Short mmCIF file of C-alpha atoms and ligand atoms in Angstrom, two decimals:
data_model
loop_
_atom_site.label_atom_id
_atom_site.label_comp_id
_atom_site.label_asym_id
_atom_site.label_seq_id
_atom_site.Cartn_x
_atom_site.Cartn_y
_atom_site.Cartn_z
CA MET K 1 -8.92 34.11 23.32
CA ASN K 2 -11.69 35.13 21.08
CA GLU K 3 -13.69 32.38 19.50
CA PRO K 4 -13.57 32.48 15.64
CA THR K 5 -16.84 33.40 13.88
CA ARG K 6 -18.42 30.31 12.35
CA ARG K 7 -20.14 30.63 9.00
CA ILE K 8 -23.13 28.40 9.12
CA LEU K 9 -25.30 27.55 6.07
CA ILE K 10 -28.71 26.19 7.01
CA ILE K 11 -30.45 24.28 4.18
CA ASP K 12 -34.02 23.57 5.41
CA ASP K 13 -37.35 24.40 3.85
CA SER K 14 -39.17 24.66 7.21
CA PRO K 15 -39.08 28.32 8.49
CA GLU K 16 -39.81 27.04 12.01
CA ASP K 17 -36.82 24.64 12.00
CA CYS K 18 -34.59 27.38 10.60
CA PHE K 19 -35.71 29.72 13.37
CA THR K 20 -34.91 27.11 15.99
CA LEU K 21 -31.43 26.44 14.61
CA ARG K 22 -30.66 30.19 14.44
CA HIS K 23 -32.16 30.65 17.92
CA TYR K 24 -30.15 27.81 19.47
CA LEU K 25 -26.88 28.96 17.94
CA SER K 26 -27.31 32.62 18.79
CA GLN K 27 -27.85 32.04 22.63
CA ASN K 28 -24.14 31.82 23.41
CA SER K 29 -22.38 35.08 23.12
CA ASP K 30 -19.02 33.12 23.21
CA TYR K 31 -19.97 31.35 19.99
CA PRO K 32 -20.10 34.00 17.31
CA VAL K 33 -22.09 32.83 14.20
CA ILE K 34 -22.92 34.33 10.82
CA PHE K 35 -25.86 32.60 9.02
CA SER K 36 -26.98 32.06 5.55
CA GLU K 37 -30.12 30.11 4.59
CA ALA K 38 -31.57 28.13 1.69
CA SER K 39 -34.83 26.29 1.38
CA LEU K 40 -33.84 24.37 -1.71
CA GLY K 41 -30.91 22.01 -2.37
CA GLU K 42 -30.08 23.99 -5.60
CA LYS K 43 -29.84 27.27 -3.76
CA GLY K 44 -27.76 25.63 -1.04
CA LEU K 45 -25.22 24.41 -3.64
CA GLU K 46 -25.01 28.00 -4.99
CA LEU K 47 -24.39 29.37 -1.47
CA CYS K 48 -21.61 26.79 -0.91
CA ARG K 49 -19.70 28.63 -3.64
CA THR K 50 -20.77 32.22 -2.67
CA PHE K 51 -21.01 32.05 1.09
CA SER K 52 -18.14 29.57 1.71
CA PRO K 53 -19.68 28.07 4.92
CA ASP K 54 -17.60 26.62 7.75
CA CYS K 55 -20.41 24.07 8.33
CA ILE K 56 -23.66 23.10 6.62
CA LEU K 57 -26.75 22.14 8.57
CA LEU K 58 -28.65 20.05 6.10
CA ASP K 59 -32.29 18.99 6.37
CA PHE K 60 -32.53 15.54 4.90
CA GLN K 61 -35.88 16.13 3.13
CA LEU K 62 -35.74 19.04 0.86
CA PRO K 63 -38.45 19.92 -1.81
CA ASP K 64 -36.06 19.49 -4.81
CA MET K 65 -33.66 16.76 -3.58
CA ASP K 66 -32.93 14.59 -0.59
CA GLY K 67 -29.69 14.77 1.63
CA LEU K 68 -27.90 11.98 -0.18
CA GLU K 69 -28.57 13.65 -3.62
CA PHE K 70 -27.26 16.92 -2.21
CA LEU K 71 -24.05 15.28 -1.04
CA SER K 72 -23.49 13.61 -4.38
CA GLU K 73 -24.03 16.93 -6.15
CA LEU K 74 -21.33 18.51 -3.86
CA VAL K 75 -18.99 15.63 -4.71
CA ASP K 76 -19.60 16.18 -8.42
CA GLU K 77 -18.73 19.86 -7.97
CA LEU K 78 -15.72 19.48 -5.67
CA GLY K 79 -14.42 15.90 -6.21
CA SER K 80 -15.18 15.12 -2.61
CA VAL K 81 -17.33 16.51 0.26
CA SER K 82 -14.88 18.95 1.71
CA TYR K 83 -17.47 21.01 3.73
CA PRO K 84 -18.40 19.82 7.13
CA VAL K 85 -22.00 18.67 6.95
CA VAL K 86 -24.38 17.91 9.80
CA MET K 87 -27.49 16.04 8.58
CA LEU K 88 -30.85 16.84 10.37
CA THR K 89 -33.30 14.08 10.21
CA GLY K 90 -36.71 13.24 11.67
CA GLN K 91 -37.21 10.62 14.30
CA GLY K 92 -36.89 6.99 12.90
CA SER K 93 -34.62 8.17 9.98
CA GLU K 94 -31.43 7.03 11.65
CA ALA K 95 -30.64 4.44 8.97
CA VAL K 96 -30.76 7.17 6.26
CA ALA K 97 -28.60 9.40 8.32
CA VAL K 98 -25.93 6.70 8.73
CA GLU K 99 -26.03 6.26 4.96
CA ALA K 100 -25.52 10.04 4.68
CA MET K 101 -22.43 9.79 6.88
CA LYS K 102 -21.05 7.06 4.61
CA ASN K 103 -21.50 9.58 1.72
CA GLY K 104 -19.67 12.44 3.30
CA ALA K 105 -21.65 13.95 6.17
CA GLN K 106 -19.74 14.12 9.32
CA ASP K 107 -22.63 13.80 11.83
CA TYR K 108 -26.36 13.71 12.16
CA LEU K 109 -28.86 15.10 14.67
CA ILE K 110 -32.54 14.15 15.16
CA LYS K 111 -34.53 17.30 15.02
CA GLY K 112 -36.79 16.43 17.88
CA LYS K 113 -33.82 15.92 20.18
CA LEU K 114 -31.90 19.16 19.32
CA THR K 115 -30.41 21.26 22.09
CA PRO K 116 -28.18 24.25 21.86
CA GLU K 117 -25.32 22.23 23.34
CA ASN K 118 -25.54 19.13 21.06
CA LEU K 119 -25.94 21.37 18.02
CA GLN K 120 -22.80 23.29 18.80
CA ARG K 121 -20.89 20.15 19.59
CA ALA K 122 -21.93 18.57 16.30
CA ILE K 123 -20.95 21.59 14.27
CA ASP K 124 -17.46 21.79 16.07
CA ASN K 125 -16.88 18.13 15.68
CA ALA K 126 -17.76 18.25 11.98
CA ILE K 127 -15.43 21.19 11.43
CA GLU K 128 -12.68 19.47 13.33
CA LYS K 129 -13.15 16.17 11.42
CA VAL K 130 -12.90 17.81 8.04
CA PHE K 131 -9.86 19.84 9.12
CA ILE K 132 -8.08 16.74 10.30
CA ARG K 133 -9.08 14.79 7.14
CA GLN K 134 -7.72 17.62 4.96
CA LYS K 135 -4.46 17.74 6.79
CA LEU K 136 -4.12 14.00 6.50
CA GLU K 137 -4.82 14.16 2.87
CA GLU K 138 -2.18 16.95 2.41
CA GLN K 139 0.42 14.95 4.32
CA HIS K 140 -0.50 11.86 2.32
CA GLN K 141 -0.03 13.67 -0.90
CA ALA K 142 3.30 15.21 0.22
CA LEU K 143 4.43 11.78 1.28
CA GLU K 144 3.45 10.22 -2.14
CA GLN K 145 5.22 13.02 -3.92
CA ARG K 146 8.36 12.50 -1.81
CA ASN K 147 8.22 8.72 -2.39
CA HIS K 148 7.77 9.17 -6.10
CA GLU K 149 10.88 11.44 -6.24
CA LEU K 150 12.90 9.03 -4.23
CA GLN K 151 11.94 6.17 -6.48
CA THR K 152 12.83 8.16 -9.60
CA PHE K 153 16.14 9.10 -8.09
CA ALA K 154 17.03 5.56 -7.20
CA PHE K 155 15.96 4.49 -10.67
CA VAL K 156 18.15 7.05 -12.46
CA VAL K 157 21.11 6.53 -10.10
CA ALA K 158 21.03 2.77 -10.60
CA HIS K 159 20.66 3.14 -14.29
CA ASP K 160 23.41 5.61 -14.77
CA LEU K 161 25.84 3.65 -12.45
CA ARG K 162 25.78 0.64 -14.71
CA ALA K 163 27.51 2.21 -17.66
CA PRO K 164 30.89 3.13 -15.98
CA LEU K 165 30.77 -0.11 -14.11
CA ARG K 166 30.54 -2.01 -17.36
CA ALA K 167 33.62 -0.13 -18.49
CA ILE K 168 35.52 -1.01 -15.30
CA ASN K 169 34.62 -4.71 -15.53
CA GLY K 170 35.29 -4.71 -19.30
CA PHE K 171 38.77 -3.20 -19.00
CA ALA K 172 39.75 -5.39 -16.09
CA GLN K 173 38.68 -8.47 -18.07
CA VAL K 174 40.72 -7.35 -21.15
CA ILE K 175 43.79 -6.78 -19.11
CA LEU K 176 43.45 -10.19 -17.48
CA GLU K 177 42.88 -12.00 -20.79
CA ASP K 178 45.26 -10.17 -23.14
CA TYR K 179 48.25 -9.19 -20.82
CA GLN K 180 48.24 -12.22 -18.53
CA ALA K 181 51.70 -13.15 -19.47
CA GLU K 182 53.10 -9.62 -18.42
CA LEU K 183 51.29 -9.56 -15.10
CA SER K 184 52.78 -10.70 -11.74
CA LYS K 185 50.63 -13.05 -9.55
CA ASP K 186 49.84 -10.11 -7.21
CA VAL K 187 48.53 -7.97 -10.03
CA GLN K 188 46.39 -10.82 -11.30
CA HIS K 189 44.99 -11.41 -7.83
CA TYR K 190 44.16 -7.66 -7.48
CA LEU K 191 42.43 -7.68 -10.92
CA ASP K 192 40.44 -10.76 -9.99
CA ASN K 193 39.21 -8.82 -6.87
CA ILE K 194 38.30 -5.84 -8.97
CA LEU K 195 36.22 -8.14 -11.29
CA GLN K 196 34.53 -9.86 -8.43
CA ALA K 197 33.65 -6.69 -6.69
CA GLY K 198 32.49 -5.14 -10.03
CA THR K 199 30.25 -8.19 -10.74
CA ARG K 200 28.71 -8.03 -7.31
CA MET K 201 28.07 -4.29 -7.70
CA ASP K 202 26.49 -4.90 -10.97
CA GLN K 203 24.15 -7.57 -9.42
CA LEU K 204 23.33 -5.01 -6.64
CA ILE K 205 22.46 -2.36 -9.17
CA GLN K 206 20.37 -4.64 -11.22
CA ASP K 207 18.41 -5.69 -8.19
CA LEU K 208 18.00 -2.16 -7.15
CA LEU K 209 16.63 -1.34 -10.62
CA THR K 210 14.23 -4.25 -10.52
CA TYR K 211 13.05 -2.99 -7.15
CA SER K 212 12.64 0.73 -8.13
CA ARG K 213 10.89 -0.40 -11.37
CA LEU K 214 8.32 -2.09 -9.13
CA GLY K 215 7.47 1.24 -7.71
CA HIS K 216 6.95 2.80 -11.04
CA GLN K 217 4.79 0.18 -12.75
CA ALA K 218 1.06 0.37 -12.78
CA VAL K 219 -0.78 -2.60 -11.31
CA ARG K 220 -2.51 -4.52 -14.17
CA LEU K 221 -5.04 -7.05 -12.93
CA GLN K 222 -5.94 -9.86 -15.16
CA PRO K 223 -7.01 -13.49 -14.77
CA ILE K 224 -4.14 -15.70 -13.99
CA VAL K 225 -3.93 -19.48 -14.12
CA LEU K 226 -2.06 -19.88 -10.75
CA CYS K 227 -0.51 -23.34 -11.44
CA SER K 228 0.83 -22.22 -14.83
CA LEU K 229 2.44 -19.21 -13.25
CA LEU K 230 3.99 -21.29 -10.52
CA GLU K 231 5.24 -23.91 -13.09
CA GLU K 232 6.94 -21.06 -15.06
CA VAL K 233 8.52 -19.54 -12.01
CA VAL K 234 10.07 -22.93 -10.99
CA GLN K 235 11.21 -23.63 -14.59
CA ASP K 236 12.92 -20.20 -14.89
CA LEU K 237 14.77 -20.79 -11.60
CA ALA K 238 16.28 -23.99 -12.94
CA PHE K 239 17.78 -25.27 -9.69
CA SER K 240 21.10 -26.84 -9.82
CA GLU K 241 20.83 -28.84 -6.59
CA VAL K 242 21.33 -32.60 -7.15
CA GLU K 243 18.62 -33.51 -4.81
CA TYR K 244 15.73 -31.62 -3.57
CA SER K 245 12.03 -31.98 -3.00
CA LEU K 246 9.60 -29.33 -4.22
CA ASN K 247 5.85 -29.63 -3.66
CA ILE K 248 3.35 -27.19 -5.03
CA SER K 249 -0.31 -27.47 -4.19
CA SER K 250 -3.03 -25.11 -4.80
CA SER K 251 -6.77 -25.39 -4.17
CA LEU K 252 -7.27 -22.38 -6.57
CA SER K 253 -7.15 -22.26 -10.29
CA VAL K 254 -7.73 -18.77 -11.52
CA ILE K 255 -7.06 -15.58 -9.53
CA TYR K 256 -7.31 -11.92 -10.56
CA SER K 257 -3.92 -10.32 -10.05
CA ASP K 258 -0.90 -8.73 -11.67
CA PRO K 259 1.32 -11.51 -13.25
CA THR K 260 4.61 -9.45 -12.97
CA LEU K 261 4.12 -8.73 -9.31
CA LEU K 262 3.01 -12.29 -8.51
CA ARG K 263 6.10 -13.67 -10.30
CA GLN K 264 8.32 -11.31 -8.26
CA ILE K 265 6.75 -12.64 -5.09
CA PHE K 266 7.00 -16.35 -5.83
CA THR K 267 10.46 -16.12 -7.58
CA ASN K 268 12.09 -14.44 -4.59
CA LEU K 269 10.48 -16.62 -1.94
CA ILE K 270 11.23 -19.87 -3.64
CA THR K 271 14.80 -18.75 -4.53
CA ASN K 272 15.30 -17.94 -0.82
CA ALA K 273 13.88 -21.27 0.21
CA PHE K 274 16.47 -23.01 -1.82
CA THR K 275 19.35 -20.64 -0.78
CA TYR K 276 19.07 -20.63 2.94
CA GLN K 277 19.55 -24.29 3.46
CA ARG K 278 21.51 -26.14 6.26
CA PRO K 279 24.65 -27.83 4.83
CA GLY K 280 24.12 -31.61 4.34
CA VAL K 281 20.28 -31.38 4.44
CA ILE K 282 18.23 -32.16 1.33
CA PRO K 283 16.18 -29.03 0.55
CA LYS K 284 12.38 -29.74 1.12
CA ILE K 285 10.23 -26.94 -0.08
CA GLU K 286 6.44 -26.76 0.12
CA VAL K 287 4.39 -24.15 -1.85
CA THR K 288 0.68 -23.98 -1.05
CA CYS K 289 -2.05 -21.63 -2.30
CA LYS K 290 -5.68 -21.51 -1.11
CA ALA K 291 -8.60 -19.10 -0.85
CA GLN K 292 -9.17 -17.02 2.25
CA ASP K 293 -12.12 -14.56 2.39
CA ASN K 294 -12.11 -14.05 -1.40
CA GLY K 295 -8.43 -13.54 -1.26
CA LEU K 296 -5.36 -15.64 -1.86
CA LEU K 297 -3.37 -17.09 1.02
CA ALA K 298 -0.06 -18.41 -0.18
CA SER K 299 2.83 -19.97 1.76
CA VAL K 300 6.39 -21.03 0.85
CA ALA K 301 7.91 -23.29 3.47
CA ASP K 302 11.45 -24.68 3.71
CA ASN K 303 13.54 -26.81 5.96
CA GLY K 304 16.47 -24.49 6.01
CA ILE K 305 18.50 -22.47 8.47
CA GLY K 306 15.43 -20.54 9.87
CA ILE K 307 15.24 -16.99 11.20
CA SER K 308 15.34 -15.68 14.74
CA SER K 309 12.03 -13.94 15.59
CA SER K 310 13.99 -10.76 16.48
CA ASN K 311 14.78 -10.46 12.77
CA TYR K 312 11.29 -11.05 11.39
CA ASP K 313 10.77 -7.33 10.46
CA GLU K 314 14.16 -6.23 9.43
CA ILE K 315 14.61 -8.90 6.72
CA PHE K 316 11.95 -7.09 4.64
CA GLU K 317 13.99 -3.91 4.59
CA VAL K 318 16.06 -3.03 1.45
CA PHE K 319 19.76 -4.34 1.68
CA ARG K 320 19.13 -5.97 5.01
CA ARG K 321 20.97 -9.33 5.18
CA LEU K 322 21.47 -11.61 8.02
CA HIS K 323 24.44 -13.31 6.58
CA GLY K 324 27.74 -12.41 4.86
CA GLN K 325 28.53 -13.15 1.24
CA ASP K 326 30.86 -16.01 2.25
CA ASN K 327 28.03 -18.06 3.60
CA TYR K 328 25.13 -17.14 1.35
CA VAL K 329 25.27 -15.04 -1.72
CA GLY K 330 22.66 -12.30 -2.03
CA THR K 331 21.90 -8.62 -2.36
CA GLY K 332 19.31 -8.10 0.28
CA ILE K 333 16.58 -6.90 -2.10
CA GLY K 334 14.53 -9.88 -2.63
CA LEU K 335 12.15 -9.71 0.44
CA ALA K 336 11.83 -5.93 0.11
CA ALA K 337 10.57 -6.55 -3.45
CA VAL K 338 8.15 -9.18 -2.17
CA LYS K 339 6.85 -6.74 0.44
CA LYS K 340 6.39 -3.95 -2.13
CA ALA K 341 4.71 -6.28 -4.66
CA SER K 342 2.43 -7.60 -2.00
CA GLU K 343 1.43 -4.13 -0.86
CA MET K 344 0.93 -2.87 -4.39
CA LEU K 345 -1.64 -5.69 -4.58
CA GLY K 346 -3.28 -4.45 -1.28
CA GLY K 347 -1.87 -7.41 0.61
CA ARG K 348 0.96 -8.31 3.02
CA VAL K 349 3.77 -10.73 3.64
CA TRP K 350 5.11 -12.11 6.97
CA VAL K 351 7.34 -14.91 8.22
CA GLU K 352 7.05 -17.67 10.86
CA SER K 353 10.28 -19.60 11.53
CA VAL K 354 12.19 -21.87 13.88
CA VAL K 355 16.04 -21.57 13.90
CA ASP K 356 17.58 -24.69 12.47
CA LYS K 357 14.27 -26.19 11.43
CA GLY K 358 12.94 -23.94 8.68
CA SER K 359 10.83 -20.92 7.65
CA THR K 360 7.39 -20.34 6.25
CA PHE K 361 6.64 -17.07 4.41
CA TRP K 362 3.09 -16.20 4.13
CA VAL K 363 1.46 -13.84 1.49
CA ASN K 364 -2.13 -12.74 1.80
CA LEU K 365 -3.59 -10.90 -1.28
CA PRO K 366 -7.13 -9.81 -0.71
CA ARG K 367 -10.07 -9.71 -3.17
CA CYS K 368 -8.34 -11.66 -5.96
CA VAL K 369 -10.51 -14.77 -5.98
CA LYS K 370 -13.75 -14.43 -7.82
CA ASP K 371 -14.74 -18.19 -7.67
CA ALA K 372 -13.15 -19.72 -4.66
CA GLY K 373 -12.75 -23.50 -4.62
CA LEU K 374 -11.91 -24.07 -8.32
CA VAL K 375 -9.95 -27.10 -9.45
CA GLY K 376 -6.46 -26.98 -8.12
CA ILE K 377 -3.10 -28.60 -8.79
CA GLU K 378 -0.74 -30.91 -6.88
CA ARG K 379 2.83 -31.15 -8.17
CA THR K 380 5.86 -32.79 -6.67
CA SER K 381 9.46 -32.61 -8.04
CA THR K 382 12.30 -34.58 -6.59
P1 ADP Q 1 19.02 -11.83 -0.15
O1 ADP Q 1 18.52 -13.23 -0.18
O2 ADP Q 1 19.59 -11.30 -1.52
O3 ADP Q 1 20.13 -11.62 0.94
P2 ADP Q 1 16.37 -11.11 0.71
O4 ADP Q 1 15.87 -9.77 0.88
O5 ADP Q 1 15.74 -12.02 -0.06
O6 ADP Q 1 17.98 -10.82 0.20
O7 ADP Q 1 16.57 -11.62 2.22
C1 ADP Q 1 17.03 -10.94 3.25
C2 ADP Q 1 17.62 -11.79 4.28
O8 ADP Q 1 16.64 -12.63 4.92
C3 ADP Q 1 18.54 -12.79 3.77
O9 ADP Q 1 20.00 -12.23 3.71
C4 ADP Q 1 18.58 -13.94 4.78
O10 ADP Q 1 19.44 -13.61 5.84
C5 ADP Q 1 17.17 -13.90 5.27
N1 ADP Q 1 16.27 -14.86 4.69
C6 ADP Q 1 15.49 -14.75 3.58
N2 ADP Q 1 14.82 -15.82 3.32
C7 ADP Q 1 15.18 -16.76 4.16
C8 ADP Q 1 14.91 -18.08 4.30
N3 ADP Q 1 13.99 -18.77 3.57
N4 ADP Q 1 15.43 -18.77 5.43
C9 ADP Q 1 16.39 -18.11 6.18
N5 ADP Q 1 16.71 -16.80 6.05
C10 ADP Q 1 16.09 -16.19 5.08
#
C-alpha cells in the first residue's frame, strides 16, 4: 500500500537546520513528503492556515517569538493546538521542551541528536497522537450529547407522567371517600390497591425528576459552613425513631462546594443509614468529615443490615434495590443521585460493609478545602 504524502511545515530561522531536516526526510522514497518553510513564527502561523500541514517541525528559538509563544498563538487561533507539533531544541533545553509538550506539542527532538529515523518516528507519532485525541474528543462530544438528550427525555417523561397519575389517584380517592357506602369490600380493597400503587409511582416519578434535575443543573461553588449544612440536613429529615444515636464530627469548618449537591449526598446517605437497620437494634449513625489532600473525605457509618461485597457496585445504579418494598420502602434512586452529585463535584463515592454489622459510605470530594484544619464541630443526638 502506498504511504500517504505528509505535508510538513518547517519553522526554523537556520537555513542549515532547514536543509538537514529536508535532507533527512527526503532520503526514504517510501516516505513521501511535501515541505513548506517559514523562518518567523508569524509566517509559520499564516502557513498553518494556507498550507494546512500534517505536522509542524518547530524550532524553539525563533527571531520573533519562542516555541511556547507560538503554541499559545495557535491556541488563540484554533481554540486548542490541533496540529501535530514536534519541537526542536538545542542540547540542554529539555526542561523547556517538556514545558512545550504540556502546552500542546506532541514530542521534542534535540537538534544535535537528529537522525532520519528518529525524525520520521517523531512525526508519525505526533500525527497519530493528534488523530487519536481528535477521535476521542469527537466520541466524548457525541457521548455528552447523547447523555444530555437522555436526561432531557427522562425529565420530560417524568414531568408529563405526573399529571395523569394525579388524576388517577385523585378520582380513586374521591370514589373511596364519597361512595364508600355503595362499594363492596372487594371494590374498596381494589381501590386501596390502586391508591397505594399510584402513590408509589408518584414517589418513583418524583425521585426520577430529582435525579434528572441533578444532571441539568450547573455546579455552583460557594463557601459552605459544613456543620450548618449537616445540621439542616438532619433537621429536615426529622427522624421518627424513638431511640437512636447520631454523631456528627467534622474537623473542617468551611469548604467550597455546591450546597444543593452536598445536601443530596448527605440527605440520601443519612436517610439510608436510618432505613436499613436490623430489627430490634438501636440505630447508631456516625457522620465524619475531614480534610484529605485539599479535599473533603466524608463518611456515613451505620450499624444496620450491611451489604454483601458482591453488591457494592450495583447499589449505585438507578432503580437497583436489594430489598423488596415489604421489608424496606424505597425507590432505588438515592445512591444513584449520591454518585451523580459526587461526580459532578469531581469526586467519588464507595461503600465498605459487613453483613449484619453495618455499612460505611465514603465520599471524597477533591479541591474543596482552601484552609484545611479549621475549627470543626462535634454533635451527638440521642
Ligand atoms: P432506596 O433506598 O430508595 O432503595 P438507594 O439507591 O438509596 O435506594 O439504595 C439502593 C439499595 O442499596 C437499597 O435498596 C438497599 O438495598 C441498599 N442500601 C443502601 N444504603 C444501605 C445501607 N446503609 N445499608 C444497607 N443497604 C443499603
